[in-house]
mmCIF file of C-alpha atoms in Angstrom:
data_model
loop_
_atom_site.group_PDB
_atom_site.id
_atom_site.type_symbol
_atom_site.label_atom_id
_atom_site.label_comp_id
_atom_site.label_asym_id
_atom_site.label_seq_id
_atom_site.Cartn_x
_atom_site.Cartn_y
_atom_site.Cartn_z
ATOM 1 C CA MET A 1223 2.835 116.883 -145.848
ATOM 2 C CA GLN A 1224 4.299 120.374 -146.230
ATOM 3 C CA LYS A 1225 7.741 120.308 -147.631
ATOM 4 C CA PHE A 1226 8.184 124.086 -148.504
ATOM 5 C CA LYS A 1227 8.839 127.074 -146.506
ATOM 6 C CA ARG A 1228 8.317 130.113 -149.065
ATOM 7 C CA VAL A 1229 5.468 130.875 -151.449
ATOM 8 C CA VAL A 1230 6.511 133.481 -154.459
ATOM 9 C CA ILE A 1231 4.170 134.840 -156.769
ATOM 10 C CA ILE A 1232 4.666 135.183 -160.587
ATOM 11 C CA SER A 1233 2.532 138.034 -161.721
ATOM 12 C CA ASP A 1234 1.665 139.296 -165.244
ATOM 13 C CA ARG A 1235 0.719 142.472 -163.949
ATOM 14 C CA ILE A 1236 -3.060 141.857 -164.408
ATOM 15 C CA ARG A 1237 -4.830 142.651 -160.996
ATOM 16 C CA GLY A 1238 -7.467 139.822 -161.202
ATOM 17 C CA HIS A 1239 -4.764 137.279 -161.778
ATOM 18 C CA TYR A 1240 -2.476 138.580 -159.195
ATOM 19 C CA HIS A 1241 -5.511 138.557 -156.649
ATOM 20 C CA GLN A 1242 -5.879 134.880 -157.451
ATOM 21 C CA SER A 1243 -2.559 133.921 -156.641
ATOM 22 C CA LEU A 1244 -2.295 136.157 -153.722
ATOM 23 C CA GLY A 1245 -5.459 134.540 -151.994
ATOM 24 C CA ILE A 1246 -4.054 130.943 -152.090
ATOM 25 C CA GLY A 1247 -0.509 132.266 -151.001
ATOM 26 C CA GLU A 1248 -1.875 134.104 -148.076
ATOM 27 C CA TRP A 1249 -3.994 130.940 -147.150
ATOM 28 C CA LEU A 1250 -0.916 128.828 -147.493
ATOM 29 C CA GLU A 1251 0.764 131.353 -145.181
ATOM 30 C CA ARG A 1252 -2.323 131.190 -142.523
ATOM 31 C CA LEU A 1253 -2.600 127.355 -142.640
ATOM 32 C CA GLY A 1254 0.831 126.125 -143.074
ATOM 33 C CA ASN A 1255 3.600 125.620 -140.568
ATOM 34 C CA ASP A 1256 6.272 128.344 -140.681
ATOM 35 C CA ILE A 1257 5.333 129.086 -144.419
ATOM 36 C CA GLU A 1258 6.240 132.806 -145.596
ATOM 37 C CA LEU A 1259 4.543 134.512 -148.404
ATOM 38 C CA ASP A 1260 7.461 136.032 -150.080
ATOM 39 C CA THR A 1261 6.960 139.868 -150.830
ATOM 40 C CA SER A 1262 9.515 139.866 -153.677
ATOM 41 C CA ILE A 1263 7.126 139.090 -156.402
ATOM 42 C CA VAL A 1264 8.738 137.843 -159.844
ATOM 43 C CA SER A 1265 7.241 139.878 -162.649
ATOM 44 C CA VAL A 1266 6.812 138.401 -165.957
ATOM 45 C CA PRO A 1267 8.885 140.564 -168.701
ATOM 46 C CA GLU A 1268 7.297 142.356 -171.502
ATOM 47 C CA ILE A 1269 8.608 140.691 -174.807
ATOM 48 C CA SER A 1270 8.344 141.805 -178.385
ATOM 49 C CA SER A 1271 5.918 139.886 -180.699
ATOM 50 C CA PHE A 1272 8.559 138.035 -182.563
ATOM 51 C CA ASP A 1273 10.264 136.922 -179.477
ATOM 52 C CA ARG A 1274 6.960 135.955 -177.934
ATOM 53 C CA VAL A 1275 6.270 133.699 -180.580
ATOM 54 C CA MET A 1276 9.867 132.110 -180.594
ATOM 55 C CA LYS A 1277 10.254 131.905 -176.622
ATOM 56 C CA LEU A 1278 6.758 131.315 -175.341
ATOM 57 C CA LYS A 1279 4.886 129.576 -178.221
ATOM 58 C CA ILE A 1280 7.676 127.378 -179.634
ATOM 59 C CA PHE A 1281 10.344 126.555 -177.051
ATOM 60 C CA VAL A 1282 8.163 126.811 -174.091
ATOM 61 C CA ARG A 1283 6.929 123.165 -174.598
ATOM 62 C CA GLY A 1284 10.595 122.176 -174.011
ATOM 63 C CA LEU A 1285 9.980 122.994 -170.468
ATOM 64 C CA GLU A 1286 7.572 120.140 -169.857
ATOM 65 C CA VAL A 1287 10.374 117.403 -171.036
ATOM 66 C CA HIS A 1288 13.569 118.907 -170.345
ATOM 67 C CA GLY A 1289 15.293 119.735 -166.809
ATOM 68 C CA GLY A 1290 16.713 122.458 -164.950
ATOM 69 C CA SER A 1291 19.372 123.495 -167.433
ATOM 70 C CA TYR A 1292 16.939 124.106 -170.204
ATOM 71 C CA SER A 1293 14.591 126.110 -167.922
ATOM 72 C CA ARG A 1294 17.540 128.298 -166.991
ATOM 73 C CA GLU A 1295 18.479 128.974 -170.540
ATOM 74 C CA TRP A 1296 14.838 129.536 -171.553
ATOM 75 C CA LEU A 1297 14.545 131.939 -168.713
ATOM 76 C CA LYS A 1298 17.836 133.750 -169.402
ATOM 77 C CA ALA A 1299 16.706 134.116 -173.034
ATOM 78 C CA ALA A 1300 13.239 135.644 -171.926
ATOM 79 C CA GLY A 1301 15.240 138.102 -169.792
ATOM 80 C CA VAL A 1302 14.329 136.797 -166.214
ATOM 81 C CA ARG A 1303 16.773 137.391 -163.647
ATOM 82 C CA PHE A 1304 16.009 135.358 -160.512
ATOM 83 C CA LYS A 1305 17.737 134.917 -157.060
ATOM 84 C CA LYS A 1306 18.856 131.740 -155.700
ATOM 85 C CA TYR A 1307 16.263 129.611 -154.010
ATOM 86 C CA GLU A 1308 17.293 126.704 -151.668
ATOM 87 C CA GLN A 1309 16.195 123.536 -153.437
ATOM 88 C CA GLY A 1310 13.018 122.038 -152.029
ATOM 89 C CA THR A 1311 11.986 125.131 -150.000
ATOM 90 C CA THR A 1312 9.960 127.250 -152.313
ATOM 91 C CA LEU A 1313 6.478 126.974 -154.062
ATOM 92 C CA PHE A 1314 6.209 129.151 -157.274
ATOM 93 C CA ILE A 1315 2.632 130.165 -158.046
ATOM 94 C CA SER A 1316 1.156 131.833 -160.917
ATOM 95 C CA ALA A 1317 -2.444 132.636 -162.511
ATOM 96 C CA GLY A 1318 -2.993 132.947 -166.262
ATOM 97 C CA SER A 1319 -1.409 131.778 -169.467
ATOM 98 C CA LYS A 1320 1.290 134.286 -169.770
ATOM 99 C CA ALA A 1321 2.985 133.701 -166.355
ATOM 100 C CA ALA A 1322 2.351 129.997 -166.296
ATOM 101 C CA PRO A 1323 5.558 129.205 -168.236
ATOM 102 C CA PHE A 1324 7.771 131.209 -165.959
ATOM 103 C CA CYS A 1325 6.206 129.584 -163.116
ATOM 104 C CA LEU A 1326 7.103 126.056 -164.335
ATOM 105 C CA ALA A 1327 10.485 127.218 -165.806
ATOM 106 C CA LEU A 1328 11.622 128.776 -162.053
ATOM 107 C CA ALA A 1329 10.598 125.759 -160.351
ATOM 108 C CA LYS A 1330 12.548 123.449 -162.643
ATOM 109 C CA ALA A 1331 15.441 125.935 -162.683
ATOM 110 C CA THR A 1332 15.900 125.904 -158.817
ATOM 111 C CA LYS A 1333 14.550 122.374 -158.002
ATOM 112 C CA ASN A 1334 11.459 123.579 -156.384
ATOM 113 C CA LYS A 1335 7.464 123.258 -156.846
ATOM 114 C CA CYS A 1336 4.950 125.095 -158.851
ATOM 115 C CA ALA A 1337 1.453 125.743 -158.736
ATOM 116 C CA VAL A 1338 -0.543 127.044 -161.794
ATOM 117 C CA ILE A 1339 -3.883 128.685 -161.434
ATOM 118 C CA MET A 1340 -6.443 128.572 -164.283
ATOM 119 C CA THR A 1341 -5.703 126.201 -167.318
ATOM 120 C CA PRO A 1342 -2.719 127.610 -169.304
ATOM 121 C CA SER A 1343 -2.975 127.924 -172.968
ATOM 122 C CA VAL A 1344 0.011 126.382 -174.237
ATOM 123 C CA LEU A 1345 1.365 123.932 -171.424
ATOM 124 C CA GLN A 1346 -0.451 120.719 -170.035
ATOM 125 C CA LEU A 1347 -1.796 120.709 -166.505
ATOM 126 C CA LYS A 1348 0.071 117.627 -165.634
ATOM 127 C CA SER A 1349 3.489 119.376 -166.014
ATOM 128 C CA PHE A 1350 2.775 121.458 -162.888
ATOM 129 C CA ASP A 1351 3.007 120.013 -159.185
ATOM 130 C CA TYR A 1352 -0.431 121.707 -158.454
ATOM 131 C CA ALA A 1353 -3.047 123.078 -160.521
ATOM 132 C CA VAL A 1354 -6.016 124.954 -159.337
ATOM 133 C CA VAL A 1355 -8.695 124.984 -162.329
ATOM 134 C CA PRO A 1356 -12.367 126.363 -162.237
ATOM 135 C CA GLU A 1357 -14.752 123.803 -162.824
ATOM 136 C CA HIS A 1358 -16.251 125.190 -165.887
ATOM 137 C CA ASP A 1359 -12.754 124.563 -167.606
ATOM 138 C CA LYS A 1360 -13.768 120.732 -167.308
ATOM 139 C CA PRO A 1361 -10.129 119.478 -166.625
ATOM 140 C CA ASP A 1362 -9.254 115.618 -167.073
ATOM 141 C CA PRO A 1363 -10.858 114.053 -163.964
ATOM 142 C CA LYS A 1364 -8.159 111.598 -163.934
ATOM 143 C CA LEU A 1365 -5.315 114.271 -163.072
ATOM 144 C CA SER A 1366 -4.399 113.637 -159.655
ATOM 145 C CA ASN A 1367 -2.400 117.196 -159.414
ATOM 146 C CA VAL A 1368 -5.658 119.032 -160.089
ATOM 147 C CA ILE A 1369 -8.211 120.720 -157.969
ATOM 148 C CA THR A 1370 -11.214 122.358 -159.059
ATOM 149 C CA THR A 1371 -12.877 125.437 -157.907
ATOM 150 C CA LEU A 1372 -16.292 126.981 -158.277
ATOM 151 C CA GLY A 1373 -15.496 130.098 -159.542
ATOM 152 C CA ALA A 1374 -12.327 132.082 -159.031
ATOM 153 C CA PRO A 1375 -10.141 131.697 -155.986
ATOM 154 C CA ASN A 1376 -9.310 135.273 -154.685
ATOM 155 C CA HIS A 1377 -7.627 137.419 -151.865
ATOM 156 C CA ILE A 1378 -10.958 138.411 -150.065
ATOM 157 C CA TYR A 1379 -10.349 137.720 -146.113
ATOM 158 C CA THR A 1380 -13.882 138.298 -144.427
ATOM 159 C CA PRO A 1381 -12.429 139.017 -140.917
ATOM 160 C CA SER A 1382 -10.618 141.885 -142.457
ATOM 161 C CA LEU A 1383 -13.515 143.596 -144.552
ATOM 162 C CA LYS A 1384 -15.053 145.805 -142.086
ATOM 163 C CA GLU A 1385 -11.935 147.290 -140.821
ATOM 164 C CA ILE A 1386 -10.510 148.031 -144.400
ATOM 165 C CA ALA A 1387 -14.103 149.429 -145.150
ATOM 166 C CA SER A 1388 -13.856 151.804 -142.026
ATOM 167 C CA GLN A 1389 -10.726 153.091 -142.940
ATOM 168 C CA TYR A 1390 -11.475 153.631 -146.641
ATOM 169 C CA PHE A 1391 -14.787 155.295 -145.974
ATOM 170 C CA SER A 1392 -13.586 157.213 -142.793
ATOM 171 C CA GLY A 1393 -15.909 160.101 -142.220
ATOM 172 C CA LYS A 1394 -18.822 158.891 -144.331
ATOM 173 C CA ASN A 1395 -21.965 157.942 -142.603
ATOM 174 C CA LEU A 1396 -22.731 154.309 -143.994
ATOM 175 C CA GLU A 1397 -23.456 152.313 -140.740
ATOM 176 C CA GLY A 1398 -27.007 151.123 -140.367
ATOM 177 C CA GLN A 1399 -28.065 151.771 -144.029
ATOM 178 C CA LYS A 1400 -28.509 149.809 -146.919
ATOM 179 C CA VAL A 1401 -25.394 150.086 -148.917
ATOM 180 C CA ILE A 1402 -25.417 148.623 -152.665
ATOM 181 C CA ALA A 1403 -22.288 147.684 -154.358
ATOM 182 C CA LEU A 1404 -22.631 147.761 -158.176
ATOM 183 C CA LEU A 1405 -19.571 146.306 -159.842
ATOM 184 C CA ILE A 1406 -19.369 146.622 -163.572
ATOM 185 C CA GLY A 1407 -17.128 144.546 -165.793
ATOM 186 C CA GLY A 1408 -16.728 144.863 -169.500
ATOM 187 C CA SER A 1409 -16.603 143.525 -172.933
ATOM 188 C CA ASP A 1410 -14.478 140.518 -173.829
ATOM 189 C CA ALA A 1411 -14.760 137.519 -176.444
ATOM 190 C CA ASN A 1412 -17.947 136.370 -175.056
ATOM 191 C CA TYR A 1413 -19.822 139.422 -173.780
ATOM 192 C CA LYS A 1414 -20.356 143.142 -175.057
ATOM 193 C CA ILE A 1415 -20.895 145.748 -172.565
ATOM 194 C CA SER A 1416 -21.994 149.028 -174.359
ATOM 195 C CA SER A 1417 -23.265 152.481 -173.583
ATOM 196 C CA ARG A 1418 -26.730 151.622 -174.709
ATOM 197 C CA TRP A 1419 -26.770 148.518 -172.444
ATOM 198 C CA ALA A 1420 -25.738 150.521 -169.627
ATOM 199 C CA ARG A 1421 -28.524 153.093 -170.179
ATOM 200 C CA ASP A 1422 -31.263 150.528 -170.481
ATOM 201 C CA VAL A 1423 -30.474 148.300 -167.631
ATOM 202 C CA LEU A 1424 -28.619 150.837 -165.021
ATOM 203 C CA THR A 1425 -30.817 153.716 -165.225
ATOM 204 C CA PRO A 1426 -33.503 152.214 -163.276
ATOM 205 C CA LEU A 1427 -31.319 152.022 -160.338
ATOM 206 C CA ARG A 1428 -31.612 155.611 -159.897
ATOM 207 C CA ASN A 1429 -35.071 155.029 -158.642
ATOM 208 C CA ILE A 1430 -34.027 153.054 -155.525
ATOM 209 C CA LYS A 1431 -34.100 155.867 -152.734
ATOM 210 C CA ASP A 1432 -33.653 154.052 -149.525
ATOM 211 C CA ALA A 1433 -29.930 153.009 -150.040
ATOM 212 C CA LYS A 1434 -26.580 154.496 -150.829
ATOM 213 C CA PHE A 1435 -24.595 153.313 -154.066
ATOM 214 C CA LEU A 1436 -20.864 152.310 -154.074
ATOM 215 C CA ILE A 1437 -20.288 152.014 -157.919
ATOM 216 C CA THR A 1438 -16.918 150.722 -159.498
ATOM 217 C CA THR A 1439 -15.759 149.559 -162.923
ATOM 218 C CA SER A 1440 -13.049 147.180 -164.223
ATOM 219 C CA ARG A 1441 -10.128 147.341 -166.540
ATOM 220 C CA ARG A 1442 -12.375 145.840 -169.473
ATOM 221 C CA THR A 1443 -15.231 148.313 -168.990
ATOM 222 C CA GLY A 1444 -13.806 151.113 -171.170
ATOM 223 C CA GLU A 1445 -13.875 154.963 -170.991
ATOM 224 C CA GLY A 1446 -16.859 155.000 -173.277
ATOM 225 C CA VAL A 1447 -19.016 153.004 -170.922
ATOM 226 C CA GLU A 1448 -17.606 154.660 -167.886
ATOM 227 C CA ASP A 1449 -18.603 158.010 -169.351
ATOM 228 C CA THR A 1450 -21.972 156.656 -169.764
ATOM 229 C CA VAL A 1451 -22.177 155.118 -166.188
ATOM 230 C CA SER A 1452 -20.968 158.718 -164.759
ATOM 231 C CA GLU A 1453 -23.667 160.260 -166.979
ATOM 232 C CA ILE A 1454 -26.380 158.222 -165.533
ATOM 233 C CA PHE A 1455 -25.746 158.444 -162.146
ATOM 234 C CA SER A 1456 -24.602 162.165 -162.168
ATOM 235 C CA GLY A 1457 -26.143 164.354 -159.689
ATOM 236 C CA CYS A 1458 -27.727 161.101 -158.050
ATOM 237 C CA PRO A 1459 -27.752 161.782 -154.138
ATOM 238 C CA SER A 1460 -27.717 158.058 -153.458
ATOM 239 C CA VAL A 1461 -24.287 157.687 -154.843
ATOM 240 C CA GLU A 1462 -21.824 157.760 -152.185
ATOM 241 C CA LEU A 1463 -18.770 156.586 -154.504
ATOM 242 C CA MET A 1464 -18.279 156.200 -158.105
ATOM 243 C CA PHE A 1465 -14.688 154.553 -158.726
ATOM 244 C CA LEU A 1466 -13.811 154.268 -162.493
ATOM 245 C CA TYR A 1467 -11.009 152.111 -163.173
ATOM 246 C CA SER A 1468 -9.830 154.135 -165.990
ATOM 247 C CA LYS A 1469 -9.563 157.429 -163.834
ATOM 248 C CA SER A 1470 -7.442 156.067 -160.962
ATOM 249 C CA LEU A 1471 -6.326 152.718 -159.670
ATOM 250 C CA ASN A 1472 -6.795 151.714 -156.229
ATOM 251 C CA GLN A 1473 -5.846 148.039 -155.162
ATOM 252 C CA ASN A 1474 -8.063 148.003 -152.013
ATOM 253 C CA SER A 1475 -11.373 149.479 -153.614
ATOM 254 C CA ILE A 1476 -13.247 146.182 -154.106
ATOM 255 C CA THR A 1477 -12.333 145.132 -150.669
ATOM 256 C CA ALA A 1478 -13.449 148.189 -149.175
ATOM 257 C CA ILE A 1479 -16.507 148.271 -151.107
ATOM 258 C CA LEU A 1480 -17.417 144.673 -150.047
ATOM 259 C CA GLY A 1481 -16.576 145.451 -146.497
ATOM 260 C CA ALA A 1482 -19.221 148.496 -146.591
ATOM 261 C CA SER A 1483 -22.000 146.818 -148.327
ATOM 262 C CA THR A 1484 -25.218 145.234 -147.581
ATOM 263 C CA HIS A 1485 -26.065 144.199 -151.055
ATOM 264 C CA VAL A 1486 -23.998 143.559 -154.220
ATOM 265 C CA LEU A 1487 -24.715 143.501 -158.010
ATOM 266 C CA VAL A 1488 -22.263 142.330 -160.548
ATOM 267 C CA THR A 1489 -22.281 141.897 -164.083
ATOM 268 C CA GLU A 1490 -22.009 138.239 -165.321
ATOM 269 C CA ASP A 1491 -18.884 138.926 -167.726
ATOM 270 C CA SER A 1492 -16.769 139.196 -164.540
ATOM 271 C CA VAL A 1493 -16.460 135.675 -162.741
ATOM 272 C CA SER A 1494 -13.650 137.232 -160.534
ATOM 273 C CA MET A 1495 -15.866 140.007 -159.194
ATOM 274 C CA VAL A 1496 -18.787 137.313 -158.717
ATOM 275 C CA SER A 1497 -16.446 135.127 -156.796
ATOM 276 C CA GLU A 1498 -14.885 137.781 -154.794
ATOM 277 C CA ALA A 1499 -18.327 139.004 -153.597
ATOM 278 C CA VAL A 1500 -19.583 135.506 -152.878
ATOM 279 C CA THR A 1501 -16.310 134.844 -150.792
ATOM 280 C CA ALA A 1502 -17.308 137.935 -148.921
ATOM 281 C CA GLY A 1503 -20.473 136.355 -147.912
ATOM 282 C CA PHE A 1504 -22.812 138.071 -150.416
ATOM 283 C CA LYS A 1505 -25.711 136.464 -152.100
ATOM 284 C CA VAL A 1506 -24.821 138.247 -155.442
ATOM 285 C CA GLY A 1507 -27.479 139.828 -157.810
ATOM 286 C CA LEU A 1508 -26.206 138.587 -161.145
ATOM 287 C CA ILE A 1509 -26.954 141.124 -163.924
ATOM 288 C CA ARG A 1510 -26.779 139.438 -167.398
ATOM 289 C CA VAL A 1511 -25.410 141.221 -170.245
ATOM 290 C CA PRO A 1512 -25.482 140.619 -174.118
ATOM 291 C CA ARG A 1513 -23.581 137.789 -175.349
ATOM 292 C CA THR A 1514 -21.058 137.828 -178.679
ATOM 293 C CA THR A 1515 -20.623 133.949 -178.738
ATOM 294 C CA GLY A 1516 -22.147 132.395 -181.448
ATOM 295 C CA LYS A 1517 -24.793 129.701 -181.582
ATOM 296 C CA ILE A 1518 -22.640 126.731 -182.707
ATOM 297 C CA LYS A 1519 -20.054 127.494 -179.825
ATOM 298 C CA HIS A 1520 -22.771 127.777 -177.295
ATOM 299 C CA MET A 1521 -24.331 124.343 -178.304
ATOM 300 C CA LEU A 1522 -20.859 122.829 -178.242
ATOM 301 C CA GLY A 1523 -20.597 124.300 -174.594
ATOM 302 C CA PHE A 1524 -17.734 126.734 -175.357
ATOM 303 C CA GLY A 1525 -17.622 130.442 -174.758
ATOM 304 C CA ALA A 1526 -20.192 131.956 -172.416
ATOM 305 C CA ARG A 1527 -22.017 128.332 -171.998
ATOM 306 C CA ARG A 1528 -19.370 127.513 -169.631
ATOM 307 C CA PHE A 1529 -20.063 130.302 -167.348
ATOM 308 C CA ASP A 1530 -23.777 129.691 -167.527
ATOM 309 C CA ASP A 1531 -22.980 126.007 -166.157
ATOM 310 C CA LEU A 1532 -20.908 128.034 -163.507
ATOM 311 C CA PHE A 1533 -23.800 130.392 -162.463
ATOM 312 C CA SER A 1534 -26.282 127.637 -162.745
ATOM 313 C CA GLU A 1535 -24.492 125.587 -159.914
ATOM 314 C CA MET A 1536 -23.861 128.676 -157.979
ATOM 315 C CA SER A 1537 -27.691 129.561 -158.008
ATOM 316 C CA LYS A 1538 -28.365 125.964 -156.951
ATOM 317 C CA ARG A 1539 -26.201 126.377 -153.982
ATOM 318 C CA GLY A 1540 -27.740 129.699 -153.100
ATOM 319 C CA LEU A 1541 -24.768 131.759 -153.757
ATOM 320 C CA ILE A 1542 -26.146 134.096 -156.441
ATOM 321 C CA GLU A 1543 -29.658 135.370 -157.304
ATOM 322 C CA ASP A 1544 -29.908 135.095 -161.187
ATOM 323 C CA PHE A 1545 -31.810 138.100 -162.470
ATOM 324 C CA GLY A 1546 -31.750 136.723 -166.074
ATOM 325 C CA TYR A 1547 -32.889 139.567 -168.475
ATOM 326 C CA ASP A 1548 -35.962 140.504 -166.408
ATOM 327 C CA LEU A 1549 -34.619 142.498 -163.536
ATOM 328 C CA ASN A 1550 -36.363 142.881 -160.342
ATOM 329 C CA PHE A 1551 -34.240 145.124 -158.374
ATOM 330 C CA PRO A 1552 -36.505 146.317 -155.669
ATOM 331 C CA LYS A 1553 -37.417 142.730 -154.679
ATOM 332 C CA PHE A 1554 -33.766 141.967 -154.423
ATOM 333 C CA MET A 1555 -33.144 145.219 -152.306
ATOM 334 C CA ALA A 1556 -36.302 144.599 -149.951
ATOM 335 C CA ALA A 1557 -34.280 142.414 -147.600
ATOM 336 C CA ASP A 1558 -31.921 144.452 -144.997
ATOM 337 C CA GLU A 1559 -29.000 142.743 -146.621
ATOM 338 C CA GLN A 1560 -28.446 139.634 -148.988
ATOM 339 C CA LYS A 1561 -26.101 137.150 -147.628
ATOM 340 C CA HIS A 1562 -25.797 133.441 -148.400
ATOM 341 C CA GLY A 1563 -24.711 132.509 -144.816
ATOM 342 C CA GLN A 1564 -22.421 129.694 -146.176
ATOM 343 C CA ASP A 1565 -18.743 128.899 -145.449
ATOM 344 C CA PHE A 1566 -17.399 129.436 -149.026
ATOM 345 C CA ASN A 1567 -13.695 130.087 -149.548
ATOM 346 C CA GLU A 1568 -12.036 128.359 -152.525
ATOM 347 C CA ALA A 1569 -8.654 129.981 -152.046
ATOM 348 C CA LYS A 1570 -8.677 128.537 -148.495
ATOM 349 C CA ARG A 1571 -9.876 125.150 -149.996
ATOM 350 C CA ALA A 1572 -7.247 125.066 -152.749
ATOM 351 C CA ALA A 1573 -4.397 125.938 -150.226
ATOM 352 C CA LYS A 1574 -5.491 123.270 -147.880
ATOM 353 C CA TRP A 1575 -5.417 120.587 -150.576
ATOM 354 C CA ILE A 1576 -2.129 121.880 -151.708
ATOM 355 C CA LEU A 1577 -0.677 121.411 -148.021
ATOM 356 C CA ASP A 1578 -2.326 118.030 -147.711
ATOM 357 C CA ASN A 1579 -0.707 116.797 -150.952
#
């Protein structure tokens, strides 16, 4: 049964992490009885490397075993100032390892509740009141405070997509046409997106003539790859929008793009963008990219192997069309639209679980 009235997001200033917290927070507000999503977001402070080791890697474990006074001192040492929250009225929520200790500390310091999204790298999941963890992280099934999600919860709210798109693309004639969203991620510890890959894989999309393209990149894409993407589609009459992350930031671009599209293509490295598109109702065309993960890690189920399991399950459920490495864009584009027709929203499901518990 519900016992809090306010939800406060702890942000590490990574947009994807914030959107996960925002998605669950907004659904708590929609589903809860007089719950308010507090707009006064608490931002995690930037700390020097030495202080980070001392405060976030050594003394942070004390948050799991000590009470409010320890948490208040830890927050003070980390440079966090926070207002007074009435005991038992607030749920602090965060996503990502960097924000997790602050989420736990604030809850203990103010005698309130905390929810962590994703598996934190230092703290144990059992230390939090609620943990929302992707299935591919394989958390301990015995933990009663954990709910697993297929992919990442997010802020996509289907009823508002069309309105956001109409405002964002005001003056552009996209109605009644095929509109293809191309969402490009970037390199990380498991994947490598290069300019050569972009030329080999994305250039054939120029040959699709009976559709409009809305193209966007992510914070991990890198300016070199973005320059190649810009070069590939330069002068292409079917490109209606090319939004390069490094050139300008717009919080609503993905939401607006999804609201205007009939088809969505996403690179496999971005679980967040795949999850957002699936939540928006699309059967996503999954574009595979080169791996950096070694064979031993793959055999042990680490690295990109975890995400292969995720995409395999999504494919079984009809949520994605996995192109593999033999891309057949024309076949995927043949339908007037690609929608999965299912009720799929992991942020809503996680919020309901929190309220029920």
